[in-house]
XYZ file of C-alpha atoms in Angstrom:
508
model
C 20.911 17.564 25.799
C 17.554 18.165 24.491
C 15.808 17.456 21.076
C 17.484 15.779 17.941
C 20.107 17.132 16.395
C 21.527 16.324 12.882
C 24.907 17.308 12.223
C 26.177 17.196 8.332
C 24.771 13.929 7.688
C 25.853 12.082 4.916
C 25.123 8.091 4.114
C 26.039 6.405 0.885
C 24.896 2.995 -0.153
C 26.343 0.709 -2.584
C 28.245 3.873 -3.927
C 25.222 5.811 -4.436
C 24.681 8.571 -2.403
C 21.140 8.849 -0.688
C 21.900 11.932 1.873
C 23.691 14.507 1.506
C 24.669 17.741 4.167
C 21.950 17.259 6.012
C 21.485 19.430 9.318
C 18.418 20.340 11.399
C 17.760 21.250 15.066
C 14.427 19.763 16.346
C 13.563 20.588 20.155
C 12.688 18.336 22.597
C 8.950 18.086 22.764
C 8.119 19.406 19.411
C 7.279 18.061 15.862
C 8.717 18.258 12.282
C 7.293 17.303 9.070
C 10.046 15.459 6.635
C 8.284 15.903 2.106
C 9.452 15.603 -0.461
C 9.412 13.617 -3.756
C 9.136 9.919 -4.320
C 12.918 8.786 -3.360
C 13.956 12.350 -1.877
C 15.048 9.707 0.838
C 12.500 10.843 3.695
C 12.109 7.250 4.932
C 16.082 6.925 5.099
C 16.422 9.963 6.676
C 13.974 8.443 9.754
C 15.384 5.290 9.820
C 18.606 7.449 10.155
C 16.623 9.255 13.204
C 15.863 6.064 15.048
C 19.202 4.652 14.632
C 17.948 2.083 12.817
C 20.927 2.580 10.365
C 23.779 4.679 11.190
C 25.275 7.534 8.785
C 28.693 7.413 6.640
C 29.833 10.530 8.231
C 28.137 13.117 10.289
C 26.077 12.371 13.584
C 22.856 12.470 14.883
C 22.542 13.235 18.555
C 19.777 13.068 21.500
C 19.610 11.528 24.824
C 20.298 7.730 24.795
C 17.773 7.717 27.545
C 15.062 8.095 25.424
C 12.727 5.587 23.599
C 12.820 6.197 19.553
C 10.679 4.367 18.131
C 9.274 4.114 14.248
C 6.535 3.476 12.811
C 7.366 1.730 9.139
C 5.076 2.240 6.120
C 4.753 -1.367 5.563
C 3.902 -3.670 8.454
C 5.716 -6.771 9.592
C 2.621 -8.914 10.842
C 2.997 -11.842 7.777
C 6.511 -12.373 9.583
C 5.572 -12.183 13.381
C 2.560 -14.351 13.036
C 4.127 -17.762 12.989
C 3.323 -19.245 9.976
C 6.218 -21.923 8.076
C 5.486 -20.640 4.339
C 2.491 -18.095 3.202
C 1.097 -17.297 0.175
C -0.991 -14.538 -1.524
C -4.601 -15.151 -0.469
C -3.690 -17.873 2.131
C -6.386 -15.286 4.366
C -9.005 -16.517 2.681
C -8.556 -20.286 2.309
C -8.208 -20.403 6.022
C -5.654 -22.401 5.769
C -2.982 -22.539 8.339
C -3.830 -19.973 10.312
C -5.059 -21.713 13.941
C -1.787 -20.508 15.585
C -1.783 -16.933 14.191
C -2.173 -14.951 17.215
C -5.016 -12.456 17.280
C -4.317 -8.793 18.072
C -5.177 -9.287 21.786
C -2.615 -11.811 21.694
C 0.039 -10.097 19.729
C -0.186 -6.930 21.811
C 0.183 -8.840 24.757
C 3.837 -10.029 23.639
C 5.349 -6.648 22.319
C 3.555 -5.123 26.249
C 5.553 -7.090 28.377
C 4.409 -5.806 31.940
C 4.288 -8.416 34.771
C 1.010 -7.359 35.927
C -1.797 -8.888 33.961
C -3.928 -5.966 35.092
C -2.154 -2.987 33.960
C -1.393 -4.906 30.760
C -4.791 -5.339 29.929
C -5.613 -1.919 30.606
C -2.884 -0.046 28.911
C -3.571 -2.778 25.603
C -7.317 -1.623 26.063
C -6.665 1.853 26.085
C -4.103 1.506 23.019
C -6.909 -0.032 21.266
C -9.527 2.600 21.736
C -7.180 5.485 21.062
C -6.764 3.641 17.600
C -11.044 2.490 17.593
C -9.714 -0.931 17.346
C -11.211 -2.485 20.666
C -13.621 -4.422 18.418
C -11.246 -6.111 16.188
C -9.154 -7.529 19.905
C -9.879 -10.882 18.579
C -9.315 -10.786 15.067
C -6.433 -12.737 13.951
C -3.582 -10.642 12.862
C -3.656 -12.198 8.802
C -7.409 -11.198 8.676
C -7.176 -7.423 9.001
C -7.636 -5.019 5.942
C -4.831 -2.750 4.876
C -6.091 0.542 7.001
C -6.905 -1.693 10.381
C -3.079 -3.088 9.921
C -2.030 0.193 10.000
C -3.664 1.305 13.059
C -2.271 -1.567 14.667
C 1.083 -1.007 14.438
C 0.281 2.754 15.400
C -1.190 1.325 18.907
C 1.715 -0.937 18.861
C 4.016 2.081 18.733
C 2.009 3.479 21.950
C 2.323 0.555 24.364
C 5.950 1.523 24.564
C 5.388 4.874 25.103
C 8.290 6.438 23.288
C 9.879 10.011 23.529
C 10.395 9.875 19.956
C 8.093 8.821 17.209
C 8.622 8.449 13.754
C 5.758 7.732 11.506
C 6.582 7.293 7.823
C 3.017 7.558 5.825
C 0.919 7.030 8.681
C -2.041 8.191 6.694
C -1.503 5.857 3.915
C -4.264 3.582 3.820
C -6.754 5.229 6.348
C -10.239 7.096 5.424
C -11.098 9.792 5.846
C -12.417 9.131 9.430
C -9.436 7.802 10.718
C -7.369 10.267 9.249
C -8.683 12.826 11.447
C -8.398 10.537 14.329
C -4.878 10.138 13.810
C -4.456 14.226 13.670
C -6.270 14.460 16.962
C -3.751 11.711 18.264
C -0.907 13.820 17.493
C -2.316 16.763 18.771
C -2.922 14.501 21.989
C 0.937 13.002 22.205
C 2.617 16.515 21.399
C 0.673 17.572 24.678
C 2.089 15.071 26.139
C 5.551 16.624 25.377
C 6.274 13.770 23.186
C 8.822 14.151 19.914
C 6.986 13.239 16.556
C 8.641 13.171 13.248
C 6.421 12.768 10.498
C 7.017 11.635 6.888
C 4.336 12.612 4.702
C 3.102 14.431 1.525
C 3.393 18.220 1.306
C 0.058 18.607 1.141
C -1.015 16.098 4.826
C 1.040 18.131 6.826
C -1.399 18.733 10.010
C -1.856 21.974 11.272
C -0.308 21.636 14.378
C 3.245 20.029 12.956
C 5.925 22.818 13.943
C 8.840 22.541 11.487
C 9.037 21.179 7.750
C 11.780 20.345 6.106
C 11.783 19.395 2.641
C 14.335 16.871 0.692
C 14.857 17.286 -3.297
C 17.424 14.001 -4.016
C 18.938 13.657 -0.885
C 19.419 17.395 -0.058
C 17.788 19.719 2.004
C 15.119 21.755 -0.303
C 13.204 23.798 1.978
C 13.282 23.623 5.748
C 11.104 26.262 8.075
C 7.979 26.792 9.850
C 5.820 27.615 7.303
C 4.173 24.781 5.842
C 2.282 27.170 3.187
C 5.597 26.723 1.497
C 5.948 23.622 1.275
C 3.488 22.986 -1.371
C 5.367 20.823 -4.108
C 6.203 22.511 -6.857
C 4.505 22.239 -10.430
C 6.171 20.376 -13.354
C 5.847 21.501 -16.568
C 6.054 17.636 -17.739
C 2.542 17.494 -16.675
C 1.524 14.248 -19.289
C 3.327 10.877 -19.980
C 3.948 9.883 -23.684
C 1.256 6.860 -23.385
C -1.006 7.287 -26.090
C 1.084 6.323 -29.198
C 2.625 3.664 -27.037
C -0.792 2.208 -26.387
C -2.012 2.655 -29.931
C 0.821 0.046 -30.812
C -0.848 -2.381 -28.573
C -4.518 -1.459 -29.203
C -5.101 -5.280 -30.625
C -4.517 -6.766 -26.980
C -7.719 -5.163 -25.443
C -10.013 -6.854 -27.974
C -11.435 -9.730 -25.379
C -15.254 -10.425 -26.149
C -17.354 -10.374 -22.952
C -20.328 -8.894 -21.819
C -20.002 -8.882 -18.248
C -16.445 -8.481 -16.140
C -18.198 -8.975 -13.355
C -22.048 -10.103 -12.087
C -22.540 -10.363 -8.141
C -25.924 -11.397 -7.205
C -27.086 -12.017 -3.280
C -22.821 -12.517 -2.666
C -21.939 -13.370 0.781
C -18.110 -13.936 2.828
C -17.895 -15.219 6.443
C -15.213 -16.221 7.957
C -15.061 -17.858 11.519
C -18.718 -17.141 11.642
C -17.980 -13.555 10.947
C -20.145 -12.278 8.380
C -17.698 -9.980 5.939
C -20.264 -9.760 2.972
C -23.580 -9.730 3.093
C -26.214 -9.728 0.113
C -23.805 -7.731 -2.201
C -25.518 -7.220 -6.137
C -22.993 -5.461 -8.228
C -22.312 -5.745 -12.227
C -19.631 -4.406 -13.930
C -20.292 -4.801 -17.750
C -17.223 -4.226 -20.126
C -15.674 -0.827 -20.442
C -17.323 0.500 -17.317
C -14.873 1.976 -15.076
C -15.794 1.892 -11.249
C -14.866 3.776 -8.121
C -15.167 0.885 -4.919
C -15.217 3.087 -1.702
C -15.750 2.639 2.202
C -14.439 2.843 5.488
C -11.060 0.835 6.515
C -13.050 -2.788 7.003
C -15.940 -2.166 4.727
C -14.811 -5.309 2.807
C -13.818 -4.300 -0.482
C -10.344 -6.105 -0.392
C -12.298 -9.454 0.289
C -14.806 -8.425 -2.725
C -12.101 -7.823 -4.907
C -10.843 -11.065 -3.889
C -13.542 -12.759 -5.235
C -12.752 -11.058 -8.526
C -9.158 -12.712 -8.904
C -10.136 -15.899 -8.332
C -7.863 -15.981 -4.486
C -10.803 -16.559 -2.278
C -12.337 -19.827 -2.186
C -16.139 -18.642 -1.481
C -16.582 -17.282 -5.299
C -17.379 -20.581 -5.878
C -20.605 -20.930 -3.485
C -21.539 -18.093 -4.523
C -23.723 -16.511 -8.089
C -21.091 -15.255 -9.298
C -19.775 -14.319 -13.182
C -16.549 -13.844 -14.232
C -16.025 -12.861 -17.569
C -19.093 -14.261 -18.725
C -18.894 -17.293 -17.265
C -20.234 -18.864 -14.043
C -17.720 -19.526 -11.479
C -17.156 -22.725 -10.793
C -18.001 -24.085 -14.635
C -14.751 -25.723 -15.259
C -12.716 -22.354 -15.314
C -8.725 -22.242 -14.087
C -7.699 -19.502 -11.527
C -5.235 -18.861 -14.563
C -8.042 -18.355 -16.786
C -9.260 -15.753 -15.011
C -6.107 -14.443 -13.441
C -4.820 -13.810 -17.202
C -7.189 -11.000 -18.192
C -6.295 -9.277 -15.084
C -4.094 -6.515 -13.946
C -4.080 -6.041 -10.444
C -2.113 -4.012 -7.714
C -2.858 -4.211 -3.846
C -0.970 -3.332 -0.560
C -0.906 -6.702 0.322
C 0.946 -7.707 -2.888
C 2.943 -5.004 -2.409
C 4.265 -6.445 0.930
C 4.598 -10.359 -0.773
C 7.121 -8.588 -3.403
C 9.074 -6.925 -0.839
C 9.266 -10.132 1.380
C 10.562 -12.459 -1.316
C 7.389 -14.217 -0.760
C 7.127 -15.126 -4.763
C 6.389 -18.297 -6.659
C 8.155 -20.345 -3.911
C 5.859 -19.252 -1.100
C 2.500 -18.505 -3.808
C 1.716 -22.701 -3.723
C 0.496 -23.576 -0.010
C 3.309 -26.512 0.983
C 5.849 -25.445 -1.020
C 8.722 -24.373 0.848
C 10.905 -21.357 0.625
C 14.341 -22.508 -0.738
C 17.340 -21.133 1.197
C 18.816 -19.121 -1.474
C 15.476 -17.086 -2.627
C 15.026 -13.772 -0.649
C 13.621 -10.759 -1.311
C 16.836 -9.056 -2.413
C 16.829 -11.669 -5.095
C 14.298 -10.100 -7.843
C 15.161 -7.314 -10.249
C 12.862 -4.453 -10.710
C 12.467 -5.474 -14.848
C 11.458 -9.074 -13.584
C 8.897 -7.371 -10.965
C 7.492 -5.832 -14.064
C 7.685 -8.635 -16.665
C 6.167 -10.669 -13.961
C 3.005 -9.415 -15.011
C 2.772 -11.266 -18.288
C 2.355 -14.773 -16.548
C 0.389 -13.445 -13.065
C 3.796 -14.975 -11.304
C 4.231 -13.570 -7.871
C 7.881 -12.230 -6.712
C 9.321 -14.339 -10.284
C 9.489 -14.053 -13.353
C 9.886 -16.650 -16.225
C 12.361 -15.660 -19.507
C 10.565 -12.989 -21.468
C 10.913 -13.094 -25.861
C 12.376 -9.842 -27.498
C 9.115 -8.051 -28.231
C 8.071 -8.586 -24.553
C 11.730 -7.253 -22.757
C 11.307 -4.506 -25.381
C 7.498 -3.785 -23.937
C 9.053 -3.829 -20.247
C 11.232 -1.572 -20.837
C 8.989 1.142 -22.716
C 7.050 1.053 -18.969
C 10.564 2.107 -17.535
C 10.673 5.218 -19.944
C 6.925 5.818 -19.548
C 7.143 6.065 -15.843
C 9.953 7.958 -15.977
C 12.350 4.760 -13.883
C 14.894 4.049 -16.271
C 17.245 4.247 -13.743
C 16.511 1.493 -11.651
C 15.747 -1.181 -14.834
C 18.953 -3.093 -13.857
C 18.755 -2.336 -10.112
C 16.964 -4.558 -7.004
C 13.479 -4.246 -5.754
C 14.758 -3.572 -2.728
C 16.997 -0.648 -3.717
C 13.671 1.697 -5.040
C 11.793 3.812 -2.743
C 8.390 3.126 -1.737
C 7.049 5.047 -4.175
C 8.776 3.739 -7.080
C 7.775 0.361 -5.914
C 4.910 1.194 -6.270
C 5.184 2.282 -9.814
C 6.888 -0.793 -10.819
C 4.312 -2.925 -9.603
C 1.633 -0.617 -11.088
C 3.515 -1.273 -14.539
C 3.188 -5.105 -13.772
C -0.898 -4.654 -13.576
C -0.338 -2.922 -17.027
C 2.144 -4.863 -19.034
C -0.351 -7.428 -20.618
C -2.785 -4.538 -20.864
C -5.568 -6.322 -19.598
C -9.422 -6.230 -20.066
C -9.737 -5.450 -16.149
C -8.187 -2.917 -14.049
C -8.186 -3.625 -10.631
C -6.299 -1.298 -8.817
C -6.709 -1.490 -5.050
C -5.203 2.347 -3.631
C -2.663 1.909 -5.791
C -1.262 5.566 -5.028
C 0.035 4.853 -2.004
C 3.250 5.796 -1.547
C 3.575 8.053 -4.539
C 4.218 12.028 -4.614
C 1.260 14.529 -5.662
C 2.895 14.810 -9.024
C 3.430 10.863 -9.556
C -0.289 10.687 -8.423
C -1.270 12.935 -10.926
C 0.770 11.337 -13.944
C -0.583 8.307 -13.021
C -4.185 8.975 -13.064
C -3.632 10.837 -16.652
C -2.155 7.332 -18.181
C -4.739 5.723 -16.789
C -7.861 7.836 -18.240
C -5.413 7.287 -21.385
C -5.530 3.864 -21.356
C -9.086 3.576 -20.392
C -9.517 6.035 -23.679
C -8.038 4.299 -26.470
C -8.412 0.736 -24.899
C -11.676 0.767 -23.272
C -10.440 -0.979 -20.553
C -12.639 -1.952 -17.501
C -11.811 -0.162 -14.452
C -12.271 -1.055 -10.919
C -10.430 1.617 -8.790
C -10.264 1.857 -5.080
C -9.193 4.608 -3.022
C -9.685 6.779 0.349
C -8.827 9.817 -1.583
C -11.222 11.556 -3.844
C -8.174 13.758 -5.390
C -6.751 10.304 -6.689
C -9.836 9.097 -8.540
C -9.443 9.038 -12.280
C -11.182 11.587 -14.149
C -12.395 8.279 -16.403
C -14.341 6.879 -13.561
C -18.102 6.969 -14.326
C -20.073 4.566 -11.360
C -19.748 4.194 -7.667
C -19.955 1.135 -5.538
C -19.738 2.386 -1.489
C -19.703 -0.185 1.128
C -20.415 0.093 4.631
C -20.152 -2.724 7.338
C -20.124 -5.556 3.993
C -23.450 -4.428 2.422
C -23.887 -1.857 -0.303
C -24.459 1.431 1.152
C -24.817 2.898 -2.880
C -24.152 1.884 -6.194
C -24.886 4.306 -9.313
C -23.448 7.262 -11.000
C -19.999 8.304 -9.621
C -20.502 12.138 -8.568
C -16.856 13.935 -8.752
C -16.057 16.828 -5.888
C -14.358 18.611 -8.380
């Protein structure tokens, strides 16, 4: 037998059906693209693939003999690195981490070859192919978002699979990296290796060979011409925020001067210098693009922002008007705050919440991540709680669920985290950074994982909200195409220093 082939597949969870009919032929060797909408159920469909999960009816065959391996959109380092409870921004304290294993080391378990020499080699050459060999000895907890992700793609190429699904692999890269990753392909299809790729219409490489398209569980469009695969316009091409945000206009009325004042900043960890001499001010109702390569350090300068990494306070640095370090609570700060991240993303999906958000207090037995409700990942918000959520009053259940009809997820406000797709994670958690309406934005690529269409909603609410609020805005992203029309200043980073910090020039 060569190649996958799907057969009538059909899977149904919980009594909902995710899949339906679906058949495709994909020859051995060869590559297919899998779009579609936000919860279309592309990621199912390649867990499906792998055998990860099996179908309610129908079959997927290809030779047992043969390695299947995916790639998932969210890594699993924060479980494989050892650690007896974690908590958001536990990186940066530096606390607890002596036995996390560095990449070197954690490479060296999943490539179990007996000789040491061939399993050096094949983890250096991994590395390269990935231009990781200079992070070998960074511990595994003190990679950005876009190295992580690079990681578990060399991962995936130690074991050499046949077949290799990669849901979103260019989530999270630059722009740089992408391209790397395209070559890669290329490189592995020469190689007369299977790929399966889950991605947006509009990443599709060049050199993918089929694409098929899923529209709510059925097959849309499936072929090898990608020029059709473009998603289709909506006519619904606005949300219904502004009246919604006129009710609340009162809660943006916070008297400062300055969100943020960074003078001669600097972050080292391990003797690793992360920051170095950063000046940046972000005075109220300015709304900033943060840019750079995968490892420029903008996560750790945001997380001097919100108050999670310890060094703020050796450093001249204002918060809000006030010196940090004067007396201030992490709450203080954290309250006029909105904030989404990859990295909270993954805390939320690993039940790692208020239990696991204190370092030494322990994870009871009954929380897990299948335990929070997608209004109480929302209403969460309110409070800054992470993974929990305290009893809300009327008005605020009533505000809640107004961000369900805004963002178009009523249908999951009395479902599980866990039961969403990516994408609609996403959303809710985006609507967690918003609930409060804050007086700072800080939104760290927080389109990841959404469609072109929820990208484009999104960024409309937000110039919205940044219009009748006049919000402060600190937006990061890979992708010029998902920076908010609002945006007026640029701060780039290269290698931890300011590479440029003015007027923010759009492409369009």
């Amino acid at each position: 037998m060569t190649g996958i082939i799907a057969e009538n597949i059909n899977l149904t969870l919980n009594g909902k059906p995710i899949l339906d009919s679906i058949s495709f032929v994909l020859p051995e060797g060869e590559s297919m693209a899998i779009v579609g909408p936000s919860g279309s159920g592309k990621t199912t469909l390649g867990r499906l693939i792998c055998r990860l999960i099996l179908p309610t009816s129908g079959e997927i065959k290809f030779d047992k003999n043969k390695v299947c391996l995916m790639v998932e959109q969210q890594d699993n380092f924060m479980a494989v690195s050892g650690l007896r409870t974690s908590y958001y921004g536990q990186r940066y304290e530096q606390l607890g981490l002596e036995d996390v294993p560095t990449v070197t080391e954690y490479l060296q378990k999943v490539h179990r070859v007996e000789d040491p020499d061939i399993q050096r080699n094949d983890i250096e050459i991994s590395l390269r192919q990935m231009d990781m060999l200079s992070l070998a000895g960074r511990k595994l907890m003190m990679l950005s978002n876009g190295e992580r992700k690079r990681i578990q793609l060399a991962i995936a190429l130690l074991q050499n699979p046949d077949v290799l699904v990669l849901d979103q692999p260019f989530v999270g890269l630059d722009v740089s990296a992408r391209k790397k990753l395209e070559d890669l392909i290329l490189q592995l299809l020469q190689n007369e290796k299977t790929i399966v790729l889950i991605c947006d219409a509009e990443h599709v490489p060049t050199q993918i060979n089929f694409v098929l398209k899923l529209e709510k569980g059925h097959i849309d469009i499936s072929g090898s011409d990608k020029r059709n695969e473009a998603e289709s316009s909506n006519s619904e091409n606005n949300l219904a925020t502004n009246d919604f945000v006129e009710e609340i206009k009162s809660s943006g009325n916070d008297p400062f001067e300055f969100a943020v004042k960074m003078t001669q900043v600097q972050v080292a960890f391990d003797g690793t210098e992360i920051l170095k001499d950063i000046n940046w001010t972000v005075r109220r109702g300015e709304r900033w693009a943060l840019m750079g390569l995968n490892g420029a350090g903008k996560t750790t300068l945001l997380s001097l922002i919100t108050a999670d990494n310890p060094q703020g306070y050796s450093n001249d640095l204002v918060l809000f008007d006030r010196k940090r370090g004067s007396g201030e609570s992490i709450w203080d700060i954290k309250k006029r705050i909105g904030y989404v991240s990859p990295e909270l993303h993954l805390y939320f999906l690993r039940g790692n919440g208020i239990f696991n958000s204190i370092p030494g207090l322990g994870n009871p037995p009954s929380f897990n991540g299948n335990s929070i409700l997608c209004d109480a990942v929302i209403s969460s918000g309110f409070h800054d709680l992470i993974g929990f959520s305290d009893r809300n009053s009327d008005l605020r259940q009533k505000t809640v669920q107004k961000w369900f009809t805004i963002l178009r997820l009523e249908h999951l406000s009395k479902s599980w985290f866990h039961e969403a797709s990516m994408g609609e994670q996403r959303l809710l958690l985006l609507a967690r950074a918003l609930v409060k309406m804050p007086s700072l934005l800080i939104l760290d690529e927080p389109c990841q994982g959404l469609d072109a269409h929820q990208t484009m909603l999104f960024t409309q609410m937000l110039d919205s909200i940044c219009l009748h609020l006049g919000t402060t805005l600190i937006y990061v992203s890979h992708y010029s195409a998902e920076i908010p029309k609002s945006i007026q200043y640029l701060l780039e980073l290269e290698s931890g220093r300011v590479k440029s910090c003015g007027e923010f020039k759009s492409s369009d």
